[in-house]
Structure formats: structure tokens, C-alpha cells
Coordinates of C-alpha atoms in Angstrom, one line a residue:
Chain A
X289 CA 15.5 -22.1 19.0
X290 CA 12.4 -20.7 16.4
X291 CA 13.3 -17.2 17.8
X292 CA 17.6 -17.9 17.1
X293 CA 16.4 -19.3 13.5
X294 CA 14.5 -16.2 12.9
X295 CA 17.3 -13.9 13.6
X296 CA 19.3 -15.8 11.3
X297 CA 17.0 -15.2 8.3
X298 CA 16.4 -12.0 9.3
X299 CA 20.6 -11.2 9.3
X300 CA 20.5 -13.2 5.5
X301 CA 17.9 -11.2 4.3
X302 CA 20.0 -7.5 5.5
X303 CA 23.0 -9.2 3.7
X304 CA 20.8 -9.8 0.1
X305 CA 20.0 -6.4 0.1
X306 CA 23.6 -4.9 1.2
X307 CA 25.3 -7.0 -1.4
X308 CA 23.0 -5.7 -4.3
X309 CA 23.0 -2.6 -3.5
X310 CA 27.0 -2.6 -3.3
X311 CA 26.5 -4.4 -7.3
X312 CA 26.4 -2.0 -9.6
X313 CA 22.6 -1.5 -11.4
X314 CA 22.2 -2.7 -15.0
X315 CA 19.2 -1.5 -15.9
X316 CA 19.2 0.3 -19.4
X317 CA 18.9 4.0 -19.3
X318 CA 16.2 3.5 -22.2
X319 CA 15.0 7.2 -23.7
X320 CA 18.7 7.6 -23.8
X321 CA 20.6 4.4 -24.6
X322 CA 18.4 2.3 -27.3
X323 CA 18.0 -0.9 -26.3
X324 CA 19.8 -3.7 -28.9
X325 CA 17.0 -5.8 -29.2
X326 CA 17.2 -9.3 -30.5
X327 CA 17.1 -9.6 -34.4
X328 CA 14.0 -11.9 -34.0
X329 CA 12.2 -9.6 -31.4
X330 CA 8.7 -8.6 -32.6
X331 CA 8.1 -4.9 -32.6
X332 CA 5.7 -4.1 -35.5
X333 CA 5.0 -5.8 -39.0
X334 CA 6.7 -4.3 -41.8
X335 CA 5.1 -4.7 -45.3
X336 CA 7.4 -5.2 -48.9
X337 CA 4.4 -4.3 -51.0
X338 CA 6.0 -5.5 -54.7
X339 CA 6.1 -8.5 -53.2
X340 CA 2.4 -8.7 -52.1
X341 CA -0.5 -10.4 -54.5
X342 CA -3.6 -9.0 -52.3
X343 CA -4.2 -12.9 -52.1
X344 CA -5.7 -11.9 -48.9
X345 CA -4.6 -14.9 -47.0
X346 CA -3.3 -12.2 -44.1
X347 CA -6.5 -10.7 -43.6
X348 CA -8.3 -13.4 -44.0
X349 CA -6.4 -15.2 -41.3
X350 CA -6.2 -12.5 -38.9
X351 CA -7.8 -13.1 -36.0
X352 CA -8.3 -9.7 -35.0
X353 CA -9.4 -8.3 -38.4
X354 CA -7.0 -5.4 -37.9
X355 CA -5.8 -5.3 -41.6
X356 CA -7.7 -3.4 -44.1
X357 CA -6.7 -4.2 -47.7
X358 CA -8.3 -2.6 -50.9
X359 CA -7.2 -3.3 -54.5
X360 CA -8.1 -2.8 -58.3
X361 CA -7.8 -5.2 -60.9
X362 CA -5.4 -4.2 -63.8
X363 CA -5.0 -5.6 -67.3
X364 CA -2.4 -5.7 -69.1
X365 CA -1.9 -6.9 -73.2
X366 CA -0.7 -10.2 -73.3
X367 CA 1.0 -10.6 -76.9
X368 CA 0.4 -13.8 -78.5
X369 CA -2.0 -14.8 -75.9
X370 CA -6.1 -14.5 -76.2
X371 CA -7.3 -12.7 -73.0
X372 CA -5.0 -9.3 -71.4
X373 CA -3.3 -10.5 -68.4
X374 CA -4.9 -9.4 -65.1
X375 CA -3.1 -8.4 -62.4
X376 CA -4.4 -7.0 -59.0
X377 CA -2.8 -3.5 -57.8
X378 CA -2.8 -2.5 -53.6
X379 CA -4.3 0.4 -53.4
X380 CA -3.9 0.6 -49.3
X381 CA -3.0 -2.0 -47.2
X382 CA -3.6 -0.6 -43.1
X383 CA -2.9 -2.6 -40.1
X384 CA -4.7 -0.9 -37.1
X385 CA -2.2 -1.4 -33.9
X386 CA -4.7 -0.2 -31.6
X387 CA -6.7 -4.1 -32.5
X388 CA -3.5 -6.1 -33.4
X389 CA -2.5 -8.8 -30.7
X390 CA 1.2 -9.2 -32.5
X391 CA 0.5 -12.7 -32.8
X392 CA 2.4 -13.0 -35.9
X393 CA 0.0 -15.4 -38.4
X394 CA -0.4 -12.7 -41.1
X395 CA 3.6 -12.9 -41.4
X396 CA 3.5 -16.7 -41.1
X397 CA 1.0 -17.1 -43.4
X398 CA 2.2 -14.7 -46.2
X399 CA 3.0 -17.2 -49.3
X400 CA 5.0 -14.5 -50.9
X401 CA 7.2 -13.0 -47.9
X402 CA 5.5 -9.2 -48.2
X403 CA 5.4 -9.3 -44.2
X404 CA 8.0 -9.5 -41.8
X405 CA 8.4 -8.4 -38.3
X406 CA 10.5 -5.7 -37.4
X407 CA 12.1 -5.3 -34.0
X408 CA 10.9 -1.1 -34.1
X409 CA 8.6 -0.4 -31.1
X410 CA 7.7 2.9 -30.7
X411 CA 5.3 4.5 -32.4
X412 CA 3.0 5.6 -29.4
X413 CA 0.2 7.8 -30.7
X414 CA -2.0 10.4 -28.4
X415 CA -5.3 9.2 -30.4
X416 CA -6.4 5.7 -31.0
X417 CA -7.2 6.5 -34.6
X418 CA -3.6 7.2 -34.9
X419 CA -2.6 3.8 -34.5
X420 CA -3.8 2.7 -38.0
X421 CA -0.7 2.5 -40.0
X422 CA -1.4 3.2 -43.8
X423 CA 1.1 1.4 -46.5
X424 CA 3.8 4.5 -46.6
X425 CA 4.4 3.7 -42.8
X426 CA 4.7 0.0 -43.1
X427 CA 7.0 0.3 -46.2
X428 CA 9.4 2.7 -43.9
X429 CA 9.6 -0.1 -41.5
X430 CA 10.4 -2.7 -44.4
X431 CA 13.9 -1.1 -44.0
X432 CA 14.7 -1.7 -40.0
X433 CA 13.8 -5.3 -40.9
X434 CA 16.9 -7.6 -40.0
X435 CA 18.3 -9.7 -42.4
X436 CA 17.6 -13.3 -42.3
X437 CA 19.6 -15.8 -40.4
X438 CA 22.5 -17.7 -42.5
X439 CA 21.6 -20.6 -43.3
X440 CA 23.2 -23.8 -41.2
X441 CA 26.5 -24.7 -42.8
X442 CA 25.9 -28.3 -43.1
X443 CA 22.1 -27.9 -44.3
X444 CA 20.8 -29.0 -47.8
X445 CA 21.2 -25.9 -49.9
X446 CA 17.9 -24.3 -50.9
X447 CA 15.3 -26.3 -53.1
X448 CA 15.1 -23.3 -55.6
X449 CA 19.2 -23.4 -56.2
X450 CA 18.8 -27.1 -56.7
Chain B
X68 CA 19.1 36.4 20.3
X69 CA 21.3 33.1 20.4
X70 CA 17.7 31.2 21.3
X71 CA 15.8 32.8 18.1
X72 CA 19.2 31.7 16.3
X73 CA 19.1 28.5 17.6
X74 CA 15.5 28.1 16.6
X75 CA 15.7 29.4 13.5
X76 CA 18.6 26.8 12.5
X77 CA 16.4 24.2 13.9
X78 CA 13.5 24.8 11.8
X79 CA 16.2 25.1 8.8
X80 CA 16.9 21.3 9.5
X81 CA 13.8 20.2 10.1
X82 CA 12.6 21.2 6.8
X83 CA 15.6 19.9 5.0
X84 CA 17.4 17.1 6.7
X85 CA 14.0 15.1 6.2
X86 CA 14.3 15.7 2.3
X87 CA 17.4 14.4 2.9
X88 CA 16.3 11.3 4.1
X89 CA 13.4 11.0 1.6
X90 CA 15.7 11.4 -1.6
X91 CA 18.7 8.8 0.2
X92 CA 15.6 6.4 0.6
X93 CA 14.8 6.7 -3.1
X94 CA 18.5 5.8 -4.0
X95 CA 19.6 3.3 -1.3
X96 CA 16.0 1.6 -2.1
X97 CA 16.7 1.5 -5.9
X98 CA 20.2 0.1 -5.2
X99 CA 19.3 -2.2 -3.2
X100 CA 16.4 -3.6 -5.5
X101 CA 18.5 -3.4 -8.3
X102 CA 17.1 -0.4 -9.8
X103 CA 18.5 3.1 -10.4
X104 CA 16.0 5.3 -8.7
X105 CA 14.8 8.6 -10.3
X106 CA 17.6 10.0 -12.3
X107 CA 16.2 13.3 -14.0
X108 CA 14.6 15.7 -11.9
X109 CA 17.3 18.6 -11.1
X110 CA 20.1 17.0 -13.1
X111 CA 22.8 15.5 -11.6
X112 CA 21.2 11.9 -10.4
X113 CA 17.8 13.4 -10.0
X114 CA 18.7 15.5 -6.9
X115 CA 15.6 17.6 -7.0
X116 CA 13.3 15.3 -7.0
X117 CA 11.6 15.6 -3.4
X118 CA 11.2 19.1 -4.6
X119 CA 9.6 18.0 -7.6
X120 CA 7.3 16.0 -5.3
X121 CA 6.4 18.7 -3.4
X122 CA 5.4 21.3 -6.2
X123 CA 3.6 18.5 -7.4
X124 CA 1.3 18.0 -4.6
X125 CA 0.9 21.6 -3.6
X126 CA -0.8 21.8 -7.4
X127 CA -3.5 19.3 -6.0
X128 CA -6.7 19.6 -5.2
X129 CA -7.9 20.0 -1.3
X130 CA -10.6 17.9 -1.0
X131 CA -12.3 17.0 2.0
X132 CA -14.9 14.0 2.5
X133 CA -18.7 15.4 2.5
X134 CA -18.9 13.1 5.7
X135 CA -16.1 13.7 7.7
X136 CA -15.6 15.3 10.8
X137 CA -14.1 18.7 9.2
X138 CA -12.2 20.3 11.8
X139 CA -10.4 16.8 12.9
X140 CA -9.8 16.2 9.5
X141 CA -7.8 19.2 8.3
X142 CA -6.2 19.3 11.7
X143 CA -4.5 16.0 11.9
X144 CA -1.4 16.6 9.2
X145 CA -0.4 19.4 11.8
X146 CA -1.0 17.3 14.7
X147 CA 1.5 14.6 12.7
X148 CA 4.1 17.3 11.6
X149 CA 4.6 19.8 14.5
X150 CA 5.3 17.4 17.3
X151 CA 8.4 16.1 15.4
X152 CA 9.8 19.9 15.2
X153 CA 9.2 20.3 18.5
X154 CA 11.2 17.4 19.6
X155 CA 14.0 18.4 17.3
X156 CA 14.3 21.7 19.4
X157 CA 15.6 19.6 22.7
X158 CA 18.0 17.3 20.4
X159 CA 21.7 18.6 21.8
X160 CA 24.2 18.5 18.7
X161 CA 27.2 19.3 20.6
X162 CA 28.1 20.5 24.0
X163 CA 26.0 23.5 24.8
X164 CA 24.6 23.4 20.8
X165 CA 20.9 22.9 21.7
X166 CA 18.1 25.5 20.8
X167 CA 16.4 24.7 24.5
X168 CA 18.4 23.0 27.3
X169 CA 15.5 21.0 29.2
X170 CA 16.8 19.4 32.4
X171 CA 13.6 16.8 31.6
X172 CA 14.8 16.7 27.6
X173 CA 14.0 12.9 27.1
X174 CA 10.7 12.5 29.2
X175 CA 9.5 15.6 26.8
X176 CA 10.8 14.1 24.1
X177 CA 8.5 10.8 24.7
X178 CA 5.9 12.9 25.6
X179 CA 5.9 15.0 22.4
X180 CA 6.6 12.1 20.0
X181 CA 3.7 9.9 20.9
X182 CA 1.6 13.6 20.1
X183 CA 2.4 12.2 16.2
X184 CA 1.1 9.2 16.4
X185 CA -2.3 10.8 17.4
X186 CA -2.5 12.9 14.0
X187 CA -3.0 9.5 12.3
X188 CA -5.5 8.3 14.6
X189 CA -7.1 11.7 14.1
X190 CA -6.9 11.6 10.9
X191 CA -8.4 8.2 10.9
X192 CA -11.4 9.1 13.0
X193 CA -12.2 11.8 10.6
X194 CA -12.4 10.9 7.4
X195 CA -15.6 9.1 7.1
X196 CA -14.0 6.0 5.8
X197 CA -14.1 2.6 7.2
X198 CA -10.8 1.8 5.9
X199 CA -9.4 4.9 7.5
X200 CA -11.1 4.2 10.8
X201 CA -10.0 0.4 10.8
X202 CA -6.0 1.9 9.5
X203 CA -6.7 4.1 12.6
X204 CA -7.7 1.6 15.2
X205 CA -4.1 -0.1 13.7
X206 CA -2.3 2.9 14.5
X207 CA -3.8 3.1 18.2
X208 CA -3.3 -0.5 18.7
X209 CA 0.4 -0.2 17.4
X210 CA 0.7 3.1 19.9
X211 CA -0.5 1.3 23.0
X212 CA 1.7 -2.1 22.4
X213 CA 5.2 0.1 21.4
X214 CA 5.2 3.4 23.8
X215 CA 5.6 0.7 26.6
X216 CA 8.4 -0.9 25.8
X217 CA 10.3 2.7 24.2
X218 CA 9.7 4.0 27.1
X219 CA 11.1 1.5 29.7
X220 CA 14.0 1.1 27.1
X221 CA 14.5 4.9 27.2
X222 CA 14.4 5.0 30.8
X223 CA 17.1 2.4 30.9
X224 CA 19.4 4.6 29.2
X225 CA 18.2 7.8 31.8
X226 CA 19.3 5.4 34.6
X227 CA 22.6 4.4 33.4
X228 CA 23.3 8.3 33.0
X229 CA 21.3 9.4 36.2
X230 CA 20.2 12.1 34.3
X231 CA 16.6 12.6 31.7
X232 CA 18.4 15.7 30.4
X233 CA 19.4 14.5 27.1
X234 CA 22.7 16.5 27.2
X235 CA 23.3 15.2 30.6
X236 CA 22.8 11.3 28.9
X237 CA 25.5 12.2 26.3
X238 CA 28.0 14.2 28.6
X239 CA 27.7 10.7 30.8
X240 CA 28.2 8.2 27.9
X241 CA 31.1 5.9 28.1
X242 CA 31.9 3.4 25.0
X243 CA 30.9 0.4 27.1
X244 CA 27.6 1.5 26.7
X245 CA 27.3 -0.2 23.4
X246 CA 27.7 -3.9 25.1
X247 CA 25.7 -2.9 27.9
X248 CA 22.9 -0.9 26.8
X249 CA 22.6 -3.1 23.7
X250 CA 19.1 -4.7 24.5
X251 CA 17.5 -1.2 25.3
X252 CA 18.8 0.1 22.1
X253 CA 17.5 -2.5 19.9
X254 CA 14.4 -2.3 22.2
X255 CA 13.9 1.9 21.8
X256 CA 15.0 1.7 17.9
X257 CA 12.5 -1.0 17.2
X258 CA 9.6 0.5 19.3
X259 CA 10.4 3.8 17.5
X260 CA 10.2 2.1 14.2
X261 CA 6.9 0.9 14.4
X262 CA 5.6 4.2 16.1
X263 CA 6.5 5.7 13.1
X264 CA 4.8 3.0 11.0
X265 CA 7.8 2.1 9.4
X266 CA 7.6 -0.7 7.0
X267 CA 7.8 -3.7 8.1
X268 CA 6.3 -2.1 10.8
X269 CA 3.2 -0.3 8.2
X270 CA 0.4 -2.6 9.3
X271 CA -1.6 0.7 9.6
X272 CA -1.1 1.7 6.3
X273 CA -1.4 -1.6 4.6
X274 CA -2.0 -0.5 0.6
X275 CA -3.1 -3.8 -0.4
X276 CA -5.8 -4.5 2.7
X277 CA -7.2 -1.3 3.7
X278 CA -5.7 0.9 0.6
X279 CA -3.3 3.4 2.6
X280 CA -5.0 3.6 6.1
X281 CA -5.5 5.9 7.7
X282 CA -4.2 8.4 4.9
X283 CA -6.8 7.3 2.2
X284 CA -8.9 10.6 1.9
X285 CA -6.0 12.7 2.0
X286 CA -4.5 14.3 -1.1
X287 CA -2.2 17.1 -1.8
X288 CA -0.5 19.2 0.4
X289 CA -2.0 17.3 3.4
X290 CA -0.7 14.1 2.2
X291 CA 2.7 15.8 1.4
X292 CA 2.8 16.7 5.3
X293 CA 1.7 13.0 6.4
X294 CA 4.5 12.0 4.2
X295 CA 7.1 14.8 5.3
X296 CA 5.7 13.5 8.9
X297 CA 7.2 10.1 8.4
X298 CA 10.7 11.5 7.2
X299 CA 10.5 13.9 9.9
X300 CA 10.0 11.2 12.1
X301 CA 13.2 8.9 11.2
X302 CA 15.1 11.8 11.5
X303 CA 13.8 12.6 15.4
X304 CA 14.0 8.7 15.9
X305 CA 17.3 8.4 14.7
X306 CA 18.8 11.6 16.6
X307 CA 17.3 10.4 19.9
X308 CA 18.4 6.9 19.2
X309 CA 22.3 8.3 18.4
X310 CA 21.7 10.8 21.5
X311 CA 21.0 8.2 24.1
X312 CA 22.9 5.2 22.8
X313 CA 25.7 6.1 20.4
X314 CA 26.9 9.2 22.4
X315 CA 25.8 11.6 20.5
X316 CA 28.4 14.3 19.3
X317 CA 31.1 12.4 21.2
X318 CA 33.8 11.4 18.3
X319 CA 37.4 11.9 17.1
X320 CA 38.8 14.3 14.7
X321 CA 35.4 15.7 13.6
X322 CA 33.4 18.8 14.5
X323 CA 30.7 18.0 17.2
X324 CA 28.1 18.7 14.9
X325 CA 29.8 16.3 12.3
X326 CA 29.8 13.4 14.5
X327 CA 25.9 13.8 15.0
X328 CA 25.0 14.2 11.7
X329 CA 27.1 10.8 10.9
X330 CA 25.5 9.1 13.3
X331 CA 22.0 10.0 12.2
X332 CA 22.2 9.5 8.8
X333 CA 24.2 5.8 9.6
X334 CA 20.7 4.8 11.8
X335 CA 18.5 7.0 8.8
X336 CA 20.5 4.0 6.4
X337 CA 19.4 1.2 8.4
X338 CA 16.1 2.4 8.3
X339 CA 15.7 2.7 4.9
X340 CA 17.5 -0.9 4.6
X341 CA 15.0 -2.8 7.0
X342 CA 12.5 -1.3 5.4
X343 CA 13.7 -2.9 1.9
X344 CA 14.4 -6.2 3.6
X345 CA 12.2 -7.4 5.5
X346 CA 8.1 -7.9 4.5
X347 CA 5.4 -6.6 6.7
X348 CA 4.1 -8.2 9.6
X349 CA 0.9 -9.7 10.6
X350 CA -0.9 -7.5 12.9
X351 CA -1.0 -10.5 15.2
X352 CA 2.9 -10.4 14.8
X353 CA 3.3 -7.5 15.4
X354 CA 1.2 -7.5 18.9
X355 CA 3.4 -10.8 19.5
X356 CA 6.9 -9.0 19.2
X357 CA 6.0 -6.2 21.0
X358 CA 4.7 -7.9 24.4
X359 CA 6.5 -11.6 23.9
X360 CA 9.9 -9.8 23.4
X361 CA 10.4 -6.1 23.5
X362 CA 8.8 -5.6 26.9
X363 CA 10.7 -8.6 28.5
X364 CA 14.0 -7.3 27.1
X365 CA 13.2 -4.1 27.7
X366 CA 12.4 -4.3 31.5
X367 CA 15.5 -7.4 31.7
X368 CA 17.9 -4.7 30.4
X369 CA 16.0 -2.1 33.3
X370 CA 16.9 -4.7 35.9
X371 CA 20.7 -5.5 34.6
X372 CA 20.9 -1.9 34.2
X373 CA 20.2 -1.4 38.3
X374 CA 21.9 -3.9 39.7
X375 CA 25.2 -2.7 38.0
X376 CA 24.3 1.1 38.8
X377 CA 23.9 -0.4 42.4
X378 CA 27.2 -2.8 42.3
X379 CA 29.2 0.3 40.5
X380 CA 27.8 2.6 43.4

């Protein structure tokens, strides 16, 4: 009895593998064919430095402490004002991707929309030190960030426009 | 002169056909698992993958463990590989087309095939490694259990044909053997798979338990020899099954050798198919299959063959 059942199971197993063999494999030929990733896929973090005010929130919230920010204060004379205006200027913005765990907290926490997820993912390096990427590289990745999804048709208009 | 040419041809077949089977395994296995398999080496669908593997193996360091039984360790891959070459010499591919036509061909083939297994036992013993030894002991246990049903099943074919000559068996083959000798064929094929330690009978090399069994300490070219021995073993098992049960070179329209090759490769496909479809058997299941199923089936087949022969005579 159990022997007959076992035989049936064996035949079913053979049938499954044979059917799979007859189907076309759907494997992407990755290095030859680049994958079409979903717009919200998390590849690498890009920086839009014009929006950065060096508030340091990202660096402080980062659980891995992998964001390095250096800056200095510039003063601009402001007309009709008692004091000159002070402004933060970014000197260095780097992310060490050897430490980064891609939690995205920096992107979430940035109040000025300076950090974005880019679907770019091919940045392997031969040396762990090369994985610390400076602002120039982070800026290049900015251009690979897909446009944000459109508003829902029946949603309230954005607050800024009201 | 004819003998020399025949032996050269057998050697060429021995060096190429196992590679073809190996390449087929790469691709068939991949497609059965919904993958593509190696695609780059050599251009068209990665045809040169196994050659590239061979080059890679040849470049690797050849080490012998300090406590190993050095001579036995070095000899083991050869002992595993050469018997299959010797068996191929007595396998007929057409009427009269056999390198060495022995009247005791079947007896000779089974005896020599058994030696291949000794290579693995030697490797397991000589490696001075407890996992290798465990693997080697499992090989030995498997050899003891599966040699008996294999020989009994082969004896049934020999009885049906009334000869031990492999060419003679093909000459005597009739289409109704497909039904009458099916039990013996199944036992022979399954026992052969077990003797080659092919999945699902790869208990001795179970990589999650005994690392790689008898082959754990081997690297480079010697390891490649063991791999080659496995594919050569598939070739030998499939050609013996073809000759004994599928009527060897018999078939309409196509030349004899082509029919033999078609049948051999169809069986090799089954070997790969079985490997992909079934999980590895436990040690006790393995022994149970041999003693509770295969031996009784082959004995019953032997009795059936004897009765039919007597009734027909």
C-alpha cells in the first residue's frame, strides 16, 4: 500500500521536473541585460546638495554612523539688518557604504529633501576604502533618481499650493 | 591493426562521451530547476564549460594529507577511473563492432565495474580523516548491498539470452523483453545508480553530513578524476543497460552505432532526471531498498525467466 503511494510520489516528482524543463527559463541575463527595477527599489543613496542645510539630522540619526559631514559658516552682508546673515556651506558629504545598512532613516529624516533613494546598484569596489563615496559621486547618482509618483487623482491638493 | 583502431576509438569515446554527459547534466539540471546553466564558456550556450573546469582543476595544487597512506591515496583516483575504460572495451556498439569480443563479456563487465567502487573505498581509508573514513565505509556498505541485486538482474538477462556474451545477448534480444524483463531492467538500473553513488543514492558523499565523504581530501586533478569517473560510470551503466535490455544497436533506418548512442543518451538523460527529481536517501532507507525490494524483485525475475525458458524450450 505504502509502496504504491511511494511510486506515485516518485512519478509526480519526475513529472514536475520534466514540466519545468519544457518551460522557458525566465532568468534575466544580468550583465548582458540590465534589470528593470521598480521605481522605489533601494540601490544607493543620492544627495541633492543644493537642498542640504547641514542640519546634521541624517548623520545623527544614522544607526551605523556612516555619514560624514564637514561644513563651515559663511557670513553674507544683509541690507537693513543689524547683523550679517550666516549660512552653512557644505565642505564634505560622504557615505561609507561598507558600513551603511540601507535602512533609509537618513532619507526619511531629511527635512529639506536633500537625500533620495536611487535604484543604481553597480558600485562594487576592489578595496573597502573605495566604498566611501564623496559628494561628487552622490550627486551623480542624483540624476538616476526616478521622478516621484504622481498624486492620487482625488487627493487633496498639496498644502504648499493652498 | 583492427584491434588498435578499435581501442583508440574506445579511448576517444571514453574521453569525450562522459564530457557530453557532464555538459548535458549542467544544462538539463539547470532547465529542470528553472535556471539557465553555464552560458559563457566557449560561446554557444557555454559548450566549453567542462573543458574550462578541467583546465581549472589542472592548475590547482595537488596536496596529500600528512598522515595519509600516501601510495593508496595517490592510486585511488586511477583505480576509480580505469575500470570504466576497461568495461567500455567489451561493450558492442554494432554487430561485430566491439573492441574486445569476450564470450564472458557480461561477467567481465560486472566484475570490472565493481573495482571502480574500490577506488572510493581506498580514497576514504587512505585520507586519514574521519569523515572520509565514514564516507568510505558507506561506499563499502552500499557496494555490498547493491552488487547482489545487480548481478542477479544481469543473470536474468544472461539466462533469457542463453549466453554471457554481450554481443550474443543483443543478438538474442526480442521486443517482448521490454515487458518480460522489465523487473530485471529496473533493478539493474537502480542498483547501478546506487553503485555509482549518484543521487538519490549519494549517501557516501552527503556534503551536509560528511563534507564530501571519501573525496574530502582530494583536490585538483585527482578530484577531477573522481568526477570524470562518475560520468564515465554513467556512460558504462547506460551502455550496459542498453546492451542488456534495450536491444543494443537494434533499430530501424539509422546506422547501428547511432541507435546505440541514442539509447545510451536517453538513459543518461534519465540518470540526470532522477538526480534532479529526488532527494538523497537516508542510510537505512538505502539499505532497505536494496534488501527489501531489489533483491526479492531480482530473485522473482530470475524465477520467472527460468520458468518461461523451460516452458518455451
